[in-house]
């Protein structure tokens, strides 16, 4: 198997037997310098063709198919991994001899010869827990996702106040549609109780009983940040003439003080 990064944050990575550390530190095999990526973020352990991902810190999220990784979890082709806000797709690859580094770099741009390379799309929305047992956890919004107390739910909230099948979330072009599944304690969008077909937009809050989540759109945030940097006015230039005037005044005052002291006036 190998990892493909859709936005070219890193070259494709072949998962050979051994351990690969992902993080922002210089010694990491997969170095990702981006907000939300810890120095030593997680570890990919491959043995006999099977790869497991293991989180190395609780301070930064490692998310597999919308669920935050706890302990070690097996990954397989088709899975989506998120390291903070950087995502990659796990794809199958043919077994072949290890290429030389130069050849590997040359082949990095091609997936399968003779086929059009399809750029993997990153999740448009992320749901971040801001209270309760899911505080700090991040879930990638992909397709239709279930929320509830049941361990089978895509977003499992294991407290008694949450119904076994509490709500359903469906990603769309403008946001995430929230549908309550006749839960006992209700589903709320921006503190308004909802039942079906309510659109959750980036920056909005959704609450299942008292457990709150915030919807984020990382791509839009990055675009706004780039636009703000482009539109920011340049810093004002300090006038050279003004500097010379100030320096001259300081020098003149110094000379006057020296003359007055010499004459005994001060």
C-alpha positions as a Python dict, from the first residue, in 0.01 Angstrom:
ca = {
    (1, 'X'): (0, 0, 0),
    (2, 'X'): (98, 361, -26),
    (3, 'X'): (-21, 704, 88),
    (4, 'X'): (-124, 972, -162),
    (5, 'X'): (-144, 1336, -52),
    (6, 'X'): (-400, 1514, -274),
    (7, 'X'): (-266, 1867, -225),
    (8, 'X'): (103, 1774, -267),
    (9, 'X'): (189, 1832, 100),
    (10, 'X'): (422, 1531, 63),
    (11, 'X'): (535, 1292, -208),
    (12, 'X'): (360, 951, -223),
    (13, 'X'): (483, 716, 51),
    (14, 'X'): (524, 341, 0),
    (15, 'X'): (434, 149, 317),
    (16, 'X'): (713, -108, 340),
    (17, 'X'): (783, -325, 646),
    (18, 'X'): (898, -117, 942),
    (19, 'X'): (794, 195, 1131),
    (20, 'X'): (731, 539, 979),
    (21, 'X'): (686, 843, 1205),
    (22, 'X'): (461, 1126, 1087),
    (23, 'X'): (509, 1474, 1232),
    (24, 'X'): (652, 1823, 1194),
    (25, 'X'): (990, 1747, 1355),
    (26, 'X'): (1298, 1732, 1134),
    (27, 'X'): (1364, 1364, 1207),
    (28, 'X'): (1022, 1236, 1095),
    (29, 'X'): (1010, 1014, 786),
    (30, 'X'): (691, 1193, 676),
    (31, 'X'): (746, 1556, 768),
    (32, 'X'): (435, 1777, 748),
    (33, 'X'): (491, 2140, 845),
    (34, 'X'): (136, 2264, 898),
    (35, 'X'): (-90, 2386, 1181),
    (36, 'X'): (-238, 2099, 1378),
    (37, 'X'): (52, 1858, 1313),
    (38, 'X'): (248, 1766, 1627),
    (39, 'X'): (626, 1720, 1636),
    (40, 'X'): (573, 1342, 1659),
    (41, 'X'): (214, 1305, 1547),
    (42, 'X'): (162, 933, 1483),
    (43, 'X'): (340, 616, 1373),
    (44, 'X'): (266, 381, 1084),
    (45, 'X'): (372, 23, 1162),
    (46, 'X'): (387, -220, 868),
    (47, 'X'): (448, -594, 910),
    (48, 'X'): (373, -879, 669),
    (49, 'X'): (173, -650, 441),
    (50, 'X'): (-52, -512, 718),
    (51, 'X'): (-22, -151, 836),
    (52, 'X'): (-142, -11, 1167),
    (53, 'X'): (-160, 356, 1262),
    (54, 'X'): (-81, 453, 1622),
    (55, 'X'): (-132, 803, 1765),
    (56, 'X'): (172, 936, 1951),
    (57, 'X'): (-2, 1231, 2120),
    (58, 'X'): (-346, 1329, 2248),
    (59, 'X'): (-281, 1697, 2177),
    (60, 'X'): (-320, 1661, 1798),
    (61, 'X'): (-581, 1455, 1615),
    (62, 'X'): (-514, 1153, 1396),
    (63, 'X'): (-842, 1068, 1223),
    (64, 'X'): (-921, 752, 1025),
    (65, 'X'): (-1241, 761, 815),
    (66, 'X'): (-1394, 1026, 1040),
    (67, 'X'): (-1301, 866, 1373),
    (68, 'X'): (-1015, 978, 1592),
    (69, 'X'): (-757, 705, 1637),
    (70, 'X'): (-713, 563, 1987),
    (71, 'X'): (-449, 295, 2033),
    (72, 'X'): (-355, 105, 1716),
    (73, 'X'): (-591, 70, 1420),
    (74, 'X'): (-543, -128, 1096),
    (75, 'X'): (-561, 76, 774),
    (76, 'X'): (-654, -58, 430),
    (77, 'X'): (-685, 67, 71),
    (78, 'X'): (-960, 325, 34),
    (79, 'X'): (-918, 463, 387),
    (80, 'X'): (-883, 835, 450),
    (81, 'X'): (-626, 951, 708),
    (82, 'X'): (-610, 1299, 856),
    (83, 'X'): (-303, 1430, 1037),
    (84, 'X'): (-439, 1750, 1191),
    (85, 'X'): (-580, 1917, 880),
    (86, 'X'): (-362, 1737, 626),
    (87, 'X'): (-525, 1434, 470),
    (88, 'X'): (-410, 1146, 257),
    (89, 'X'): (-569, 846, 87),
    (90, 'X'): (-453, 488, 138),
    (91, 'X'): (-427, 311, -199),
    (92, 'X'): (-316, -34, -308),
    (93, 'X'): (16, -72, -487),
    (94, 'X'): (178, -362, -667),
    (95, 'X'): (462, -536, -487),
    (96, 'X'): (791, -463, -657),
    (97, 'X'): (1154, -420, -570),
    (98, 'X'): (1245, -110, -376),
    (99, 'X'): (1342, 164, -625),
    (100, 'X'): (1648, 379, -585),
    (101, 'X'): (1571, 719, -427),
    (102, 'X'): (1625, 908, -753),
    (103, 'X'): (1400, 668, -945),
    (104, 'X'): (1136, 683, -672),
    (105, 'X'): (1131, 1061, -697),
    (106, 'X'): (1097, 1039, -1076),
    (107, 'X'): (806, 795, -1044),
    (108, 'X'): (628, 993, -772),
    (109, 'X'): (416, 1184, -1021),
    (110, 'X'): (270, 871, -1187),
    (111, 'X'): (16, 645, -1022),
    (112, 'X'): (-54, 373, -1278),
    (113, 'X'): (98, 395, -1625),
    (114, 'X'): (-157, 449, -1898),
    (115, 'X'): (-426, 576, -1661),
    (116, 'X'): (-531, 932, -1585),
    (117, 'X'): (-421, 1031, -1239),
    (118, 'X'): (-724, 1140, -1037),
    (119, 'X'): (-663, 1396, -766),
    (120, 'X'): (-816, 1274, -441),
    (121, 'X'): (-1059, 1522, -291),
    (122, 'X'): (-1017, 1624, 71),
    (123, 'X'): (-1322, 1639, 298),
    (124, 'X'): (-1483, 1978, 258),
    (125, 'X'): (-1601, 1994, 618),
    (126, 'X'): (-1471, 1886, 958),
    (127, 'X'): (-1672, 1853, 1278),
    (128, 'X'): (-1479, 1939, 1595),
    (129, 'X'): (-1601, 1843, 1940),
    (130, 'X'): (-1608, 2137, 2182),
    (131, 'X'): (-1764, 1974, 2490),
    (132, 'X'): (-1833, 1638, 2655),
    (133, 'X'): (-1653, 1311, 2578),
    (134, 'X'): (-1575, 1417, 2219),
    (135, 'X'): (-1399, 1741, 2322),
    (136, 'X'): (-1102, 1806, 2092),
    (137, 'X'): (-1184, 1519, 1856),
    (138, 'X'): (-1220, 1591, 1484),
    (139, 'X'): (-1445, 1402, 1242),
    (140, 'X'): (-1420, 1432, 864),
    (141, 'X'): (-1764, 1482, 710),
    (142, 'X'): (-1784, 1225, 431),
    (143, 'X'): (-2118, 1126, 278),
    (144, 'X'): (-2387, 1029, 530),
    (145, 'X'): (-2275, 984, 892),
    (146, 'X'): (-2467, 863, 1194),
    (147, 'X'): (-2448, 1008, 1545),
    (148, 'X'): (-2549, 822, 1860),
    (149, 'X'): (-2461, 618, 2166),
    (150, 'X'): (-2428, 295, 1968),
    (151, 'X'): (-2073, 184, 1895),
    (152, 'X'): (-2181, 126, 1534),
    (153, 'X'): (-2238, 500, 1481),
    (154, 'X'): (-1982, 697, 1281),
    (155, 'X'): (-1971, 954, 1562),
    (156, 'X'): (-2013, 761, 1886),
    (157, 'X'): (-2104, 963, 2197),
    (158, 'X'): (-2108, 705, 2480),
    (159, 'X'): (-2328, 878, 2739),
    (160, 'X'): (-2679, 786, 2852),
    (161, 'X'): (-2836, 1119, 2750),
    (162, 'X'): (-2761, 1045, 2383),
    (163, 'X'): (-3001, 811, 2200),
    (164, 'X'): (-2858, 496, 2042),
    (165, 'X'): (-2931, 645, 1699),
    (166, 'X'): (-2957, 1013, 1774),
    (167, 'X'): (-2911, 1200, 1444),
    (168, 'X'): (-2791, 1182, 1085),
    (169, 'X'): (-2550, 1418, 908),
    (170, 'X'): (-2518, 1447, 530),
    (171, 'X'): (-2250, 1656, 359),
    (172, 'X'): (-2362, 1883, 76),
    (173, 'X'): (-2225, 2161, -141),
    (174, 'X'): (-2329, 2440, 99),
    (175, 'X'): (-2282, 2268, 432),
    (176, 'X'): (-2399, 1966, 631),
    (177, 'X'): (-2769, 1876, 654),
    (178, 'X'): (-2871, 1775, 1008),
    (179, 'X'): (-3162, 1536, 1070),
    (180, 'X'): (-3279, 1434, 1416),
    (181, 'X'): (-3380, 1066, 1442),
    (182, 'X'): (-3656, 1113, 1701),
    (183, 'X'): (-3400, 1139, 1982),
    (184, 'X'): (-3521, 1171, 2341),
    (185, 'X'): (-3322, 1483, 2431),
    (186, 'X'): (-3310, 1655, 2094),
    (187, 'X'): (-3072, 1793, 1831),
    (188, 'X'): (-3000, 2167, 1816),
    (189, 'X'): (-2839, 2395, 1557),
    (190, 'X'): (-2723, 2724, 1707),
    (191, 'X'): (-2943, 2646, 2012),
    (192, 'X'): (-3257, 2599, 1798),
    (193, 'X'): (-3411, 2252, 1818),
    (194, 'X'): (-3431, 2088, 1476),
    (195, 'X'): (-3594, 1778, 1334),
    (196, 'X'): (-3514, 1732, 963),
    (197, 'X'): (-3347, 1909, 675),
    (198, 'X'): (-3163, 2183, 870),
    (199, 'X'): (-2848, 2314, 705),
    (200, 'X'): (-2536, 2347, 922),
    (201, 'X'): (-2287, 2597, 775),
    (202, 'X'): (-1918, 2651, 860),
    (203, 'X'): (-1895, 2832, 1193),
    (204, 'X'): (-2233, 2699, 1310),
    (205, 'X'): (-2270, 2485, 1621),
    (206, 'X'): (-2466, 2160, 1641),
    (207, 'X'): (-2562, 2015, 1979),
    (208, 'X'): (-2682, 1665, 2062),
    (209, 'X'): (-2843, 1709, 2405),
    (210, 'X'): (-2552, 1893, 2580),
    (211, 'X'): (-2266, 1763, 2362),
    (212, 'X'): (-2157, 2041, 2125),
    (213, 'X'): (-1968, 2038, 1793),
    (214, 'X'): (-1841, 2313, 1563),
    (215, 'X'): (-1846, 2279, 1183),
    (216, 'X'): (-1523, 2389, 1014),
    (217, 'X'): (-1423, 2431, 649),
    (218, 'X'): (-1039, 2426, 646),
    (219, 'X'): (-1008, 2498, 273),
    (220, 'X'): (-1221, 2813, 302),
    (221, 'X'): (-1026, 2928, 608),
    (222, 'X'): (-697, 2886, 418),
    (223, 'X'): (-837, 3079, 118),
    (224, 'X'): (-955, 3362, 344),
    (225, 'X'): (-615, 3373, 513),
    (226, 'X'): (-436, 3392, 176),
    (227, 'X'): (-673, 3666, 54),
    (228, 'X'): (-617, 3865, 372),
    (229, 'X'): (-241, 3844, 327),
    (230, 'X'): (-272, 3959, -36),
    (231, 'X'): (-505, 4249, 50),
    (232, 'X'): (-313, 4368, 354),
    (233, 'X'): (-163, 4714, 289),
    (234, 'X'): (215, 4732, 287),
    (235, 'X'): (373, 4870, 605),
    (236, 'X'): (427, 5246, 593),
    (237, 'X'): (774, 5351, 482),
    (238, 'X'): (972, 5563, 720),
    (239, 'X'): (1070, 5890, 555),
    (240, 'X'): (1449, 5929, 520),
    (241, 'X'): (1412, 6306, 532),
    (242, 'X'): (1226, 6288, 862),
    (243, 'X'): (1503, 6074, 1010),
    (244, 'X'): (1768, 6326, 909),
    (245, 'X'): (1565, 6613, 1059),
    (246, 'X'): (1530, 6430, 1391),
    (247, 'X'): (1901, 6344, 1396),
    (248, 'X'): (1989, 6709, 1325),
    (249, 'X'): (1768, 6835, 1607),
    (250, 'X'): (1923, 6590, 1853),
    (251, 'X'): (2274, 6701, 1748),
    (252, 'X'): (2182, 7071, 1779),
    (253, 'X'): (2038, 7023, 2127),
    (254, 'X'): (2356, 6843, 2231),
    (255, 'X'): (2576, 7128, 2106),
    (256, 'X'): (2365, 7389, 2288),
    (257, 'X'): (2388, 7195, 2615),
    (258, 'X'): (2767, 7167, 2583),
    (259, 'X'): (2803, 7547, 2521),
    (260, 'X'): (2577, 7632, 2815),
    (261, 'X'): (2770, 7405, 3049),
    (262, 'X'): (3102, 7552, 2929),
    (263, 'X'): (2978, 7903, 3007),
    (264, 'X'): (2855, 7794, 3347),
    (265, 'X'): (2490, 7870, 3274),
    (266, 'X'): (2391, 7513, 3367),
}
